[in-house]
Short mmCIF file of C-alpha atoms in Angstrom, two decimals:
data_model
loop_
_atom_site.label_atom_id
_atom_site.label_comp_id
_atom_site.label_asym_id
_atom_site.label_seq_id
_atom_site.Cartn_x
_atom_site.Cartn_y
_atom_site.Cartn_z
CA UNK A 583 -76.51 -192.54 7.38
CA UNK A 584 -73.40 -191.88 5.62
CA UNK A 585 -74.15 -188.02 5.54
CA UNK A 586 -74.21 -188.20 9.39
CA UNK A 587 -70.71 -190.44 9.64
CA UNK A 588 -69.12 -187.57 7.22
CA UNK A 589 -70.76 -184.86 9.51
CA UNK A 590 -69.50 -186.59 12.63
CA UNK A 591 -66.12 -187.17 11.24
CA UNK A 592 -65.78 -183.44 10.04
CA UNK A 593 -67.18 -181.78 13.08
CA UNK A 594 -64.36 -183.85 15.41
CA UNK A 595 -61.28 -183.74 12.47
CA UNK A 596 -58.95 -181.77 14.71
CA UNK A 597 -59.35 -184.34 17.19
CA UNK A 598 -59.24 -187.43 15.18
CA UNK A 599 -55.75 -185.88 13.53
CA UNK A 600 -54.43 -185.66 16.59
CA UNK A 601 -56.06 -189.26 17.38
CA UNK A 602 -54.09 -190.59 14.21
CA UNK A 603 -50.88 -188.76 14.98
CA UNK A 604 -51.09 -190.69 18.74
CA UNK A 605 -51.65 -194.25 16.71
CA UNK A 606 -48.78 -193.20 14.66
CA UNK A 607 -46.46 -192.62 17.26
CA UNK A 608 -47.72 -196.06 18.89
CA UNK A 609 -47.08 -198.05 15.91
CA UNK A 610 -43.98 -196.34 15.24
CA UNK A 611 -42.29 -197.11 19.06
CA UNK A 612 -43.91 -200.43 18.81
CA UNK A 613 -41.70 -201.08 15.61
CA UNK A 614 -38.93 -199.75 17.62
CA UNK A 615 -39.38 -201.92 20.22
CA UNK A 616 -39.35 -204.99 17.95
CA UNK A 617 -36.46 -203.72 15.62
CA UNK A 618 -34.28 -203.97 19.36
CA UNK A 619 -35.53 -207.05 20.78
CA UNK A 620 -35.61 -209.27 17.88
CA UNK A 621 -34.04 -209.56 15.11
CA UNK A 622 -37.21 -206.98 12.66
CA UNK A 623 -35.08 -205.25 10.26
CA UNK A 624 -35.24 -201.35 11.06
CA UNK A 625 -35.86 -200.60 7.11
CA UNK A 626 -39.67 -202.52 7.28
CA UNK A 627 -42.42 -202.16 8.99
CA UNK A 628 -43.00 -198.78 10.24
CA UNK A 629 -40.33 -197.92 12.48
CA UNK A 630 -38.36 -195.55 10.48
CA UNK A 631 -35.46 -196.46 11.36
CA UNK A 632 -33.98 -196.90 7.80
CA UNK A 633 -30.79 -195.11 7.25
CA UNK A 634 -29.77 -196.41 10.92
CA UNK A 635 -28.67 -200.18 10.18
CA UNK A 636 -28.07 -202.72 7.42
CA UNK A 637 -30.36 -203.65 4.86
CA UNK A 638 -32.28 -206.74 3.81
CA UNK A 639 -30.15 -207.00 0.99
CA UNK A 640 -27.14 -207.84 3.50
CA UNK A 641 -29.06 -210.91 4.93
CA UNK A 642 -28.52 -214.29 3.57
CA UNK A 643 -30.96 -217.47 4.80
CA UNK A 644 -28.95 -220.67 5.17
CA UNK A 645 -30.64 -224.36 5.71
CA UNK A 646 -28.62 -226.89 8.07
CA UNK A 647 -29.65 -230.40 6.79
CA UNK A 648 -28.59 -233.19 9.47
CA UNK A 649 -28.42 -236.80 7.76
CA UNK A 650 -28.88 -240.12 9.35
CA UNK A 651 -24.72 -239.86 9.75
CA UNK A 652 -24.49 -236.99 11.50
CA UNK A 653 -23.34 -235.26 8.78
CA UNK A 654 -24.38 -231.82 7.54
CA UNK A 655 -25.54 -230.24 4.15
CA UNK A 656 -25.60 -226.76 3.90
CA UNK A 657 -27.89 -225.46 1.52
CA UNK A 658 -27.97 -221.56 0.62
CA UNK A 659 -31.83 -220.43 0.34
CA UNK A 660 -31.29 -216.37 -0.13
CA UNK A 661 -29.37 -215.22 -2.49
CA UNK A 662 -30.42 -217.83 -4.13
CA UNK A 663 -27.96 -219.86 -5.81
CA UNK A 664 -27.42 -220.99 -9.58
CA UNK A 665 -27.47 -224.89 -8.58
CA UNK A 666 -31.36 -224.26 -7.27
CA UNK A 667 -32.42 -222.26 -9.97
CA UNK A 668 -30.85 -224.68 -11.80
CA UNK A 669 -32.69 -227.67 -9.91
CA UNK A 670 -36.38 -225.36 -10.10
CA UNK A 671 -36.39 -224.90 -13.55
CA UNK A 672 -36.43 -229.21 -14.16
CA UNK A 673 -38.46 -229.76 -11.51
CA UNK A 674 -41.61 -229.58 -13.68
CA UNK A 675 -44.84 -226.84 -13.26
CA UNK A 676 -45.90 -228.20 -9.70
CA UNK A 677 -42.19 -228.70 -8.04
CA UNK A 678 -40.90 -226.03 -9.85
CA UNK A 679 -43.86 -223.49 -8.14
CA UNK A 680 -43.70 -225.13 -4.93
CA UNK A 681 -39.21 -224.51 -4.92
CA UNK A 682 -39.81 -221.15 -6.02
CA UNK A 683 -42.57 -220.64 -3.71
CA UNK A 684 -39.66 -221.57 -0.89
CA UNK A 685 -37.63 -219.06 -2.27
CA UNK A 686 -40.07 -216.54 -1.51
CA UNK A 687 -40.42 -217.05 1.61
CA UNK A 688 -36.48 -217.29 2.63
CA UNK A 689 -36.64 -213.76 1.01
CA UNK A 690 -39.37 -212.62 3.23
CA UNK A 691 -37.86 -214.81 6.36
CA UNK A 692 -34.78 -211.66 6.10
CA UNK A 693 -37.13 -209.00 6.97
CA UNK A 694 -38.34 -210.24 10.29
CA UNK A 695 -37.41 -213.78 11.27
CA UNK A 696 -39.11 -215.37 14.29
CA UNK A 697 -40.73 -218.58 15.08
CA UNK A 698 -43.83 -217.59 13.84
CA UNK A 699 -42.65 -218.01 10.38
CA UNK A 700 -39.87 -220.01 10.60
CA UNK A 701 -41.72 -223.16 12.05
CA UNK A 702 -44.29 -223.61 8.96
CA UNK A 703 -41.54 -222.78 6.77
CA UNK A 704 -39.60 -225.86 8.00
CA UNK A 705 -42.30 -227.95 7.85
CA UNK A 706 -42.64 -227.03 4.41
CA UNK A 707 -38.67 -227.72 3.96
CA UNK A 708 -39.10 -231.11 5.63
CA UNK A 709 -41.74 -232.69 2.30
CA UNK A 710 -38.72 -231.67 -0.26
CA UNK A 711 -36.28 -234.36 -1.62
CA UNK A 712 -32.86 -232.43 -1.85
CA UNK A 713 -31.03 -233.53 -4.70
CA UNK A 714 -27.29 -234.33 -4.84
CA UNK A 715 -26.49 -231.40 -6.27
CA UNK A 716 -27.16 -229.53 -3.32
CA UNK A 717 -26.90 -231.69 -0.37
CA UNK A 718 -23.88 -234.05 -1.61
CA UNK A 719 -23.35 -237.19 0.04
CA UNK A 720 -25.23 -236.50 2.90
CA UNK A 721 -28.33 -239.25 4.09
CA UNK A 722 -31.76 -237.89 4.51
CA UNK A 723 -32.74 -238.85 7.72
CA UNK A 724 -36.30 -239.86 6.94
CA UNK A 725 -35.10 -242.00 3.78
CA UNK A 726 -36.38 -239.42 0.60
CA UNK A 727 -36.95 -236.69 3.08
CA UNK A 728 -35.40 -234.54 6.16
CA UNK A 729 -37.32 -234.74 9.31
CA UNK A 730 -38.34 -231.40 11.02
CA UNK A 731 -36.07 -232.55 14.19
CA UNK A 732 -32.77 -232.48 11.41
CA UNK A 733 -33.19 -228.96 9.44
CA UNK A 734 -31.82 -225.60 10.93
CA UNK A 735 -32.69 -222.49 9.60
CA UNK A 736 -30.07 -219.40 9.84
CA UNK A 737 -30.48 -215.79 8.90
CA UNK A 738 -26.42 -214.46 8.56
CA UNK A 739 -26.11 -210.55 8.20
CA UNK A 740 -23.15 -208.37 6.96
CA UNK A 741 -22.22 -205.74 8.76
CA UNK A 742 -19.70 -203.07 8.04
CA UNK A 743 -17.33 -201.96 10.62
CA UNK A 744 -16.01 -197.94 10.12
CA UNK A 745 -13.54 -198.25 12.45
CA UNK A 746 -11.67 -201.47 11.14
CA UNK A 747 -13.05 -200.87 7.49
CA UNK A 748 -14.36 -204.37 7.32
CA UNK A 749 -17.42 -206.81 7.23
CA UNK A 750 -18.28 -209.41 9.34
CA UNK A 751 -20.86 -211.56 9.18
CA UNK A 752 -23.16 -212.87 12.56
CA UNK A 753 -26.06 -215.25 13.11
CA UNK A 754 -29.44 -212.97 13.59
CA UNK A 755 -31.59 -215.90 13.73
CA UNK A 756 -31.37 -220.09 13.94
CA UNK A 757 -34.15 -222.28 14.34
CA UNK A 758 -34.30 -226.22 14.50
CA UNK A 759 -37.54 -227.88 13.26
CA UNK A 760 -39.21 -229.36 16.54
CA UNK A 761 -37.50 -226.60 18.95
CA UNK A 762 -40.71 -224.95 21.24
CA UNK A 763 -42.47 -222.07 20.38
CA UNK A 764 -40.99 -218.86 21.80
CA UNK B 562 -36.95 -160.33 -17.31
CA UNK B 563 -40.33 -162.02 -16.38
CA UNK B 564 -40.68 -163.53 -12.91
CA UNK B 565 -40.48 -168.08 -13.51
CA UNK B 566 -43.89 -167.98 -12.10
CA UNK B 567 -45.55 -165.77 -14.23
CA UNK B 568 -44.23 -166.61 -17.38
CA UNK B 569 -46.94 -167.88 -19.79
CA UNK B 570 -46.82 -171.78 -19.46
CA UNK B 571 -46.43 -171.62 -15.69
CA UNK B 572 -48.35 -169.31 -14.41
CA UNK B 573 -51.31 -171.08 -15.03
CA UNK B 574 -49.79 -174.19 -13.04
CA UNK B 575 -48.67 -171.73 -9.94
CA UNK B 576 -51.94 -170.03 -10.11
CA UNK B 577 -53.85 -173.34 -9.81
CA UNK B 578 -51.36 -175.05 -7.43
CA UNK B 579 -50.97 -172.00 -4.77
CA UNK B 580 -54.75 -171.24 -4.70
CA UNK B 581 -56.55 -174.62 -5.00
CA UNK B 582 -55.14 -176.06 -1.63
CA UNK B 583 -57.04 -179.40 -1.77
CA UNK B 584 -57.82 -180.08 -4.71
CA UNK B 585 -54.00 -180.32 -5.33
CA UNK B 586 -53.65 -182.17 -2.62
CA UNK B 587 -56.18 -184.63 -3.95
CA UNK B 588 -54.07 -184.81 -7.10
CA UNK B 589 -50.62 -185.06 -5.66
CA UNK B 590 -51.83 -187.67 -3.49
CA UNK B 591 -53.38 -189.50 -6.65
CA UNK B 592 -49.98 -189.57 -8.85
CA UNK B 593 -48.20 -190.80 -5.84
CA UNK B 594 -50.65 -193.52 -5.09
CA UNK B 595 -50.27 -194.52 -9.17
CA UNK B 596 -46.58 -194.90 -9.29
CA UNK B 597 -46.66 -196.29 -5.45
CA UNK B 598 -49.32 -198.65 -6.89
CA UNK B 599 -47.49 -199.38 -9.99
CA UNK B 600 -44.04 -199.97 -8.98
CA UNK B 601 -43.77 -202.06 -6.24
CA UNK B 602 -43.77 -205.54 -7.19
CA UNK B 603 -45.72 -206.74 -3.51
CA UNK B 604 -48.73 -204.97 -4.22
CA UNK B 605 -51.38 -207.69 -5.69
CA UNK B 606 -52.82 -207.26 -9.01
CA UNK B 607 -56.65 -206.49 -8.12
CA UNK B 608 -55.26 -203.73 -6.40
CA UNK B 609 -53.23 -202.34 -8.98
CA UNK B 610 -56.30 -202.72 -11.57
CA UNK B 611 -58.54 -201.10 -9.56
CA UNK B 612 -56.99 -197.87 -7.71
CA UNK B 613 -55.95 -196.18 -10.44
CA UNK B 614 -59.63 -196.23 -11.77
CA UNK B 615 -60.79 -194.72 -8.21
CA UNK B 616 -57.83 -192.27 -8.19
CA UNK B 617 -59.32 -190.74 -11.30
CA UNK B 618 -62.73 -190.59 -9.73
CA UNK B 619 -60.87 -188.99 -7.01
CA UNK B 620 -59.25 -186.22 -9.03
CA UNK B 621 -62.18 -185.53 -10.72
CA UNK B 622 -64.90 -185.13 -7.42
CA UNK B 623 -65.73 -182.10 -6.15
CA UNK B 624 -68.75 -182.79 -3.88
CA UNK B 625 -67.42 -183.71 -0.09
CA UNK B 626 -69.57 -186.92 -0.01
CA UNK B 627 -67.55 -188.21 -2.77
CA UNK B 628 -64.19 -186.82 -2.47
CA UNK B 629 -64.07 -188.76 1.45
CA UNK B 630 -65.71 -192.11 0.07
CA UNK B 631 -63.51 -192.13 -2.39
CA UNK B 632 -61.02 -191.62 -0.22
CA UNK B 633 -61.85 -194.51 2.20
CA UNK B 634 -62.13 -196.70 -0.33
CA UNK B 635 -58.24 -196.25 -1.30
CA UNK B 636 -57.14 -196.08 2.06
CA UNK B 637 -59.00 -199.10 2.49
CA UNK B 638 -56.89 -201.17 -0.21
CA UNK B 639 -53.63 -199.33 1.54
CA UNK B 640 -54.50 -200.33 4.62
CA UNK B 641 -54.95 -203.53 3.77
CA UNK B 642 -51.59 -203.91 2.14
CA UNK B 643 -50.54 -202.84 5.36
CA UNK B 644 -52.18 -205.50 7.07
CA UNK B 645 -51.01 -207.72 5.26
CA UNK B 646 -47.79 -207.31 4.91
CA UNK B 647 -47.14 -206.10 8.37
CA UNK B 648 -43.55 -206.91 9.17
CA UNK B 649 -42.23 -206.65 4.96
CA UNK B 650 -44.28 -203.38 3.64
CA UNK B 651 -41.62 -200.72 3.76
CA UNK B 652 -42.13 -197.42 5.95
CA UNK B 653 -43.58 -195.68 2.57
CA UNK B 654 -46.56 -198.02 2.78
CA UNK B 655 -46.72 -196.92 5.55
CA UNK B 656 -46.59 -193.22 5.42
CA UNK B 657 -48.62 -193.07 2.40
CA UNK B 658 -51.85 -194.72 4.67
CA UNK B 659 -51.69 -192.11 7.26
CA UNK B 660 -51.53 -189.44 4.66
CA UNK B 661 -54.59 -191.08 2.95
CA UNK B 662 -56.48 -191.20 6.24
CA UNK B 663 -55.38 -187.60 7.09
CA UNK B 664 -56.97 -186.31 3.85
CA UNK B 665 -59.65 -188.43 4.19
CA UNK B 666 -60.67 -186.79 7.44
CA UNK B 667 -59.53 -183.23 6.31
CA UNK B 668 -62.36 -183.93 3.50
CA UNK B 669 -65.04 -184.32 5.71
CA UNK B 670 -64.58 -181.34 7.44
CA UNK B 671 -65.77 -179.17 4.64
CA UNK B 672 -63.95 -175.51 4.64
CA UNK B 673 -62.18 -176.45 7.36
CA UNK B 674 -60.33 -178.81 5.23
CA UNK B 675 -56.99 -176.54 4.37
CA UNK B 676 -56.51 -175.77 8.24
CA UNK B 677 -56.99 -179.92 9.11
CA UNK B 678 -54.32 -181.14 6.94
CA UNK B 679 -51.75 -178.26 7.56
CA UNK B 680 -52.03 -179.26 11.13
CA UNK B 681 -52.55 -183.26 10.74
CA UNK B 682 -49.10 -182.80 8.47
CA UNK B 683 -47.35 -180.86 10.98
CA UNK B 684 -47.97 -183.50 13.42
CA UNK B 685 -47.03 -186.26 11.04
CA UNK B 686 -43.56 -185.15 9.95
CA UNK B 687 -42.25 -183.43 13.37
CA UNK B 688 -43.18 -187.31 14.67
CA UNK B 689 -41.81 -189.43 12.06
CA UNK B 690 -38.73 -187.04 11.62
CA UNK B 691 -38.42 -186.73 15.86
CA UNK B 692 -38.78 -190.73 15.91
CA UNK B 693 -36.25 -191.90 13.00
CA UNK B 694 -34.15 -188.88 14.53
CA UNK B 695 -33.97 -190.92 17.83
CA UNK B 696 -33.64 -194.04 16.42
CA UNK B 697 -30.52 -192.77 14.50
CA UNK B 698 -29.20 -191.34 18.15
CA UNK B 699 -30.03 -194.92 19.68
CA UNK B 700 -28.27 -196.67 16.68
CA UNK B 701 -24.16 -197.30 17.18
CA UNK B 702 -23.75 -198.45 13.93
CA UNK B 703 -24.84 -195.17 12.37
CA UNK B 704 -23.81 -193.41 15.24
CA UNK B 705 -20.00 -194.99 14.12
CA UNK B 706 -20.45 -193.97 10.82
CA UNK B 707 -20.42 -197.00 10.18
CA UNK B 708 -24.08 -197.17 7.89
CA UNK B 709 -22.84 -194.17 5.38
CA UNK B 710 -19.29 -195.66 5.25
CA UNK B 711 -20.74 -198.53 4.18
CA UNK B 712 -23.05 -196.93 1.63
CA UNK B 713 -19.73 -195.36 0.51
CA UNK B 714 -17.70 -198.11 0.32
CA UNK B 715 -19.89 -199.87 -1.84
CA UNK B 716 -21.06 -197.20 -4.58
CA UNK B 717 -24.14 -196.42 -2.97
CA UNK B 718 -23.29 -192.60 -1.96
CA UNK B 719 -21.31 -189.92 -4.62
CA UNK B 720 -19.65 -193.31 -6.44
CA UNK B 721 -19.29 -190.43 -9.60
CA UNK B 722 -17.99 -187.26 -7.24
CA UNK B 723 -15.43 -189.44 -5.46
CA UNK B 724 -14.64 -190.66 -8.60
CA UNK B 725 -13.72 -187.71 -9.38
CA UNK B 726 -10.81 -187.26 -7.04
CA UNK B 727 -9.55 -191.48 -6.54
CA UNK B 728 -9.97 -192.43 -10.32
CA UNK B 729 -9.98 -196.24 -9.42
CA UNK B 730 -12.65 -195.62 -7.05
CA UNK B 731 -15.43 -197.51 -9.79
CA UNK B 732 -13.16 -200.14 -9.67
CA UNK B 733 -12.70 -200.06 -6.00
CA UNK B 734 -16.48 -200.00 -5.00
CA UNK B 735 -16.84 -203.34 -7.34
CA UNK B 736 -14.03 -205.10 -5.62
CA UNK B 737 -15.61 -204.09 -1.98
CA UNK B 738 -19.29 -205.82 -3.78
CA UNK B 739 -18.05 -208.69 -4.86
CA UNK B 740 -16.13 -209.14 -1.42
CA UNK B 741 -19.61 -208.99 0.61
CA UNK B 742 -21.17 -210.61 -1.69
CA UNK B 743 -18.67 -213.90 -1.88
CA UNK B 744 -18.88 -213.10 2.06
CA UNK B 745 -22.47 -213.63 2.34
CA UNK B 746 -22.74 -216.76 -0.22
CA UNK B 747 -19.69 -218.34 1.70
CA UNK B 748 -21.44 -221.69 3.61
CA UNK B 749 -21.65 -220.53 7.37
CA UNK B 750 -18.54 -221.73 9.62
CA UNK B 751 -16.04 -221.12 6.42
CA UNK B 752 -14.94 -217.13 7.32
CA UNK B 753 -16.46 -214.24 9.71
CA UNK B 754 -15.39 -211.53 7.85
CA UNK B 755 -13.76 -209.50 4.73
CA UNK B 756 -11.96 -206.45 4.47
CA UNK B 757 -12.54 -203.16 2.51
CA UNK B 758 -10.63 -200.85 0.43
CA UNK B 759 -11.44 -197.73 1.97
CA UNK B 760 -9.28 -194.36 0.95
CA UNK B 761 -8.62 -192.40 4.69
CA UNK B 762 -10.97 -189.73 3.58
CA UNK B 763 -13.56 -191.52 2.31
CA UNK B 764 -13.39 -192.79 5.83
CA UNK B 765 -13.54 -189.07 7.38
CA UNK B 766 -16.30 -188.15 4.67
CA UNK B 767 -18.15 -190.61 5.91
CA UNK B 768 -18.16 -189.32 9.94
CA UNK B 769 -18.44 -185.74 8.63
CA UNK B 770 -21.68 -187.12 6.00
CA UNK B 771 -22.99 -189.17 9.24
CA UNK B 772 -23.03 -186.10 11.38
CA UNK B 773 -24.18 -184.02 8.70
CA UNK B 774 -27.10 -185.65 8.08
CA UNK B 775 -27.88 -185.53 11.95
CA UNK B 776 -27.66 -181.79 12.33
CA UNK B 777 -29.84 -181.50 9.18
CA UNK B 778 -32.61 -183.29 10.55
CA UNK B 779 -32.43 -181.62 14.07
CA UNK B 780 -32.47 -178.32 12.09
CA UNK B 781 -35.65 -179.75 10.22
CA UNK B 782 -37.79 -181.10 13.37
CA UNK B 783 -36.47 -177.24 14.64
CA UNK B 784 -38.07 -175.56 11.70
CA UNK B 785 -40.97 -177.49 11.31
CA UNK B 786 -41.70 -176.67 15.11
CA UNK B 787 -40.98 -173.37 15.34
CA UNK B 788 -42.51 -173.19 11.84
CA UNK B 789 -44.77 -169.87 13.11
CA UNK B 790 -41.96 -167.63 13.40
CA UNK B 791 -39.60 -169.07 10.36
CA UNK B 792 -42.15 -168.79 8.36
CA UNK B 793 -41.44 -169.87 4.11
CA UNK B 794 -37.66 -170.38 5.41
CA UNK B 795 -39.35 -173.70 6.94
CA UNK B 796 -40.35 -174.91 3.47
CA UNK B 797 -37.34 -174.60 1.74
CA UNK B 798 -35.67 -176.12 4.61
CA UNK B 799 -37.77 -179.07 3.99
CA UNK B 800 -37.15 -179.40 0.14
CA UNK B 801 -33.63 -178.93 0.74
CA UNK B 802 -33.60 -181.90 3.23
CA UNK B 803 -35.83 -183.79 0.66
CA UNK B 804 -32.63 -182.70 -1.81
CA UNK B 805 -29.81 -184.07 0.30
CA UNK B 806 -31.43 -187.22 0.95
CA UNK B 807 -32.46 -187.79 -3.01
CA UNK B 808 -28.67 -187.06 -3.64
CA UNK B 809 -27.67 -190.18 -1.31
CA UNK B 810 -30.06 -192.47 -2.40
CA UNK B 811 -32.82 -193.50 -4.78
CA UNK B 812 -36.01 -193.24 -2.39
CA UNK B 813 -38.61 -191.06 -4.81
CA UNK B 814 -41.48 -192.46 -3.78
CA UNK B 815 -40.98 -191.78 -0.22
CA UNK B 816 -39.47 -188.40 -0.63
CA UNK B 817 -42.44 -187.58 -2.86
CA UNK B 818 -44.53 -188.32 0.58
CA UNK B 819 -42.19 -186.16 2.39
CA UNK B 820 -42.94 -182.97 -0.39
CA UNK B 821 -46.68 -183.50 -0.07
CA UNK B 822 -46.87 -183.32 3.79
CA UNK B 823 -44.81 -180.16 3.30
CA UNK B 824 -46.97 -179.12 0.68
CA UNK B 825 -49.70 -179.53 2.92
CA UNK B 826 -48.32 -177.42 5.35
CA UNK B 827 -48.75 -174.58 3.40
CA UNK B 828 -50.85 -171.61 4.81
CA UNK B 829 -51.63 -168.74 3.00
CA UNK B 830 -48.72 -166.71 4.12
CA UNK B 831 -46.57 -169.44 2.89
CA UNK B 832 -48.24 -170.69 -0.41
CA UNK B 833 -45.17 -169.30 -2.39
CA UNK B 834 -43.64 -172.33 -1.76
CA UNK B 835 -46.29 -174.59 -3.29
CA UNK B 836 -45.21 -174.63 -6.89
CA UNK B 837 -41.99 -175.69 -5.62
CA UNK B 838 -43.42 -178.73 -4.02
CA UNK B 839 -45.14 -179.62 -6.84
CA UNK B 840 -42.23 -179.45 -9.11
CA UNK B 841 -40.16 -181.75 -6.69
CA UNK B 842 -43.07 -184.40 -6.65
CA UNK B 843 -43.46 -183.99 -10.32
CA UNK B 844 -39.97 -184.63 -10.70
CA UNK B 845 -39.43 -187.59 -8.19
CA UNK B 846 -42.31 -189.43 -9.34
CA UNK B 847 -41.56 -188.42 -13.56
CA UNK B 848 -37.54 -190.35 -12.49
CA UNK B 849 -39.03 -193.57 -10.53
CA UNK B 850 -41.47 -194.10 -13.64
CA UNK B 851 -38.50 -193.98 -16.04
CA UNK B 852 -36.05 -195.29 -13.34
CA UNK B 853 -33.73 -192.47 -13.87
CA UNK B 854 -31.34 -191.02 -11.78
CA UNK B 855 -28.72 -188.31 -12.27
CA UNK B 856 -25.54 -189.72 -13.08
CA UNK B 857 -23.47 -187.20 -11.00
CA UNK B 858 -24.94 -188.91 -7.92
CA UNK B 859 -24.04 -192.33 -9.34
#
């Protein structure tokens, strides 16, 4: 049986490497087509389109955490910052995991962010009790906890300007817990 | 004075790499699969236990049978890292699948096996070079200059050779980091933008870079199509392409997957060029392993 799959394969291999070269291309202008309709980074997934436009690296993930008030925290996910470290590392083996395991994915949420990912990650955001360190004075909505409806998330990315020799930084991606599925 | 080649500890190395075709294919491909395996921090651990175990099968086969279910076995565990990581694998992962699958086919075919890769690599780099040619054409942020300006401006590009003309420049580079990075950790709403201390010609040396870099890979995709009548002059324009970029940034893994699909390219009439290859892939893979780099690049 196998014999006969490795005599099949070898009798047709110029036409399955020109097969493979076709599903290359495909894949390739798929990721293309992605990296210009949403917001796919052009250095992942395929498209080789790295050396063309910014890096993950120049992406930071911001959370938006309405209170009861009205007012805001904001809480900086990616890079992550020294106050949550700070906060993982006493939150014991199962909280500390679980905050680390958020950090993760607002480091994979830069690559490509889109509903897909950003709706169970919110979830996920809406079980954790912020402390005061991070979210100040601000009221949980949900008493101990933020409600899906009250958390934003928000992919920012740096981009350097030639011309003007400057950065700027723009929203690539914002998503409210509750919002419909695109 | 005796030829580099045929001096006594390489000519055993240039014999074996310019005549056995495949079989050092089988073992570039193998010690780029290792440190691919080894260095990347997203591949899971019961694939990193177990490939480099089948990569020395691999090496060491020599009936076809073996060499292609080998073969499909590691492009299995590639492809699956593919699969699963979709949208977050980097292009290399890839790159390095398709080449897997390419020699995986080649295998099967027996004799034929030389002719199947020379023309399934030809295929693959005139594609992914035509494609991330056109998506640099369709891009107005490199087409500004802007992506290599910024690559300057922060160290990332000849931080030592500019260095060497604007003595502040180290300190420059770490004032322009620390601005993007204050920029990016500053809460949303509080400021839009920073500026950059940028020298006027490290602004022009970053158009004349930018454009640079364009006509080089036109004048690759040229060679590797017309590769018939250029001939060896098609391989060294590939290594020297797989030069300029290593001198911009530190991508050895994937420019050691550019070196083999030129390697593989090879025909008889060409197979001077092999040892070269070899040396290049020897070399990029030797610097990610010790995560080296040489300092006049910075």
């Amino acid at each position: 049986m196998l014999d006969k799959i490795i005599n099949w394969v070898g009798k047709r291999a110029f036409g399955l490497v020109t097969v493979l070269a076709l599903i290359v291309a495909g894949n390739v202008i798929w990721q293309i087509y992605l990296h210009k309709t949403t917001p796919l980074l052009a250095w992942k997934g395929g498209g080789f389109g790295m050396y063309t436009e910014p890096h993950a690296e120049d992406r930071g993930v911001w959370l938006r955490l309405t209170g009861a008030s009205g007012a805001e925290a904001l809480v900086q996910l990616w890079p992550e910052t020294a106050a949550f470290a700070s906060w993982r590392d006493t939150a014991g083996v199962r909280g500390g995991a679980y905050l680390n395991g958020l950090t993760r994915s607002a480091e994979r949420l830069r690559f490509y962010p889109r509903d897909r990912v950003g709706d169970p990650f919110i979830s996920r955001l809406s079980r954790v009790r912020w402390p005061q360190t991070l979210i100040n004075t601000v009221t949980p909505s949900d008493g101990n906890v933020f409600a899906p409806s009250t958390i934003s998330l928000e992919v920012y990315e740096n981009r350097y300007n030639q011309t003007e020799a400057t950065v700027a930084r723009s929203l690539v991606y914002q998503r409210t817990g509750g919002e419909t599925g695109q | 004075m005796i030829p580099f080649r045929e001096r006594p500890l390489i000519q055993p190395v240039a014999r074996f790499v310019s005549d056995e075709h495949i079989r050092t294919l089988l073992i570039l491909f193998s010690a780029i699969v290792f440190v691919f395996f080894t260095t990347k921090d997203y591949i899971p651990f019961a694939a990193r236990l177990v490939v480099p175990f089948l990569l020395i099968l691999l090496m060491t086969a020599v009936q076809v049978k073996q060499r292609v279910v080998l073969l499909f076995c590691i492009v299995l565990g590639l492809g699956l890292n593919v699969w699963a990581n979709y949208y977050v694998i980097a292009n290399h992962g890839f790159m390095i699948t398709y080449i897997g699958i390419a020699l995986m086919i080649a295998c099967a075919s027996g004799a034929q096996a030389s002719s199947v890769i020379a023309r399934a690599a030809v295929l693959l780099i005139s594609i992914l070079m035509g494609l991330a040619l056109i998506q640099k054409l369709v891009s107005p942020h490199y087409m500004s200059g802007a992506l290599v300006g910024g690559y300057l401006a922060n160290g990332y590009m000849f931080k030592t050779l500019i260095s060497l003309f604007y003595s502040n420049w180290p300190e420059v580079v770490q004032q322009n980091l620390m601005a993007q990075k204050a920029l990016l950790s500053l809460p949303p709403g509080q400021g839009s933008g920073v500026p950059l201390t940028i020298p006027p010609f490290v602004q022009l040396l970053a158009i004349v870079l930018t454009y640079a870099a364009l006509f080089s890979q036109v004048a690759i995709e040229a060679c590797v199509l017309l590769r018939s009548r250029m001939g060896i002059w098609t391989h060294y324009a590939v290594l020297l392409f797989v030069l300029i970029i290593y001198s911009t940034r530190n991508e050895n893994v994937f420019l050691s997957m550019n070196l083999i699909l030129g390697y593989a390219m090879t025909d008889e009439h060409t197979k001077k060029a092999r040892l070269w290859y070899v040396i290049g892939i020897a070399y990029l893979l030797i610097m990610e392993m010790m995560g080296l780099r040489p300092g006049i690049f910075g």
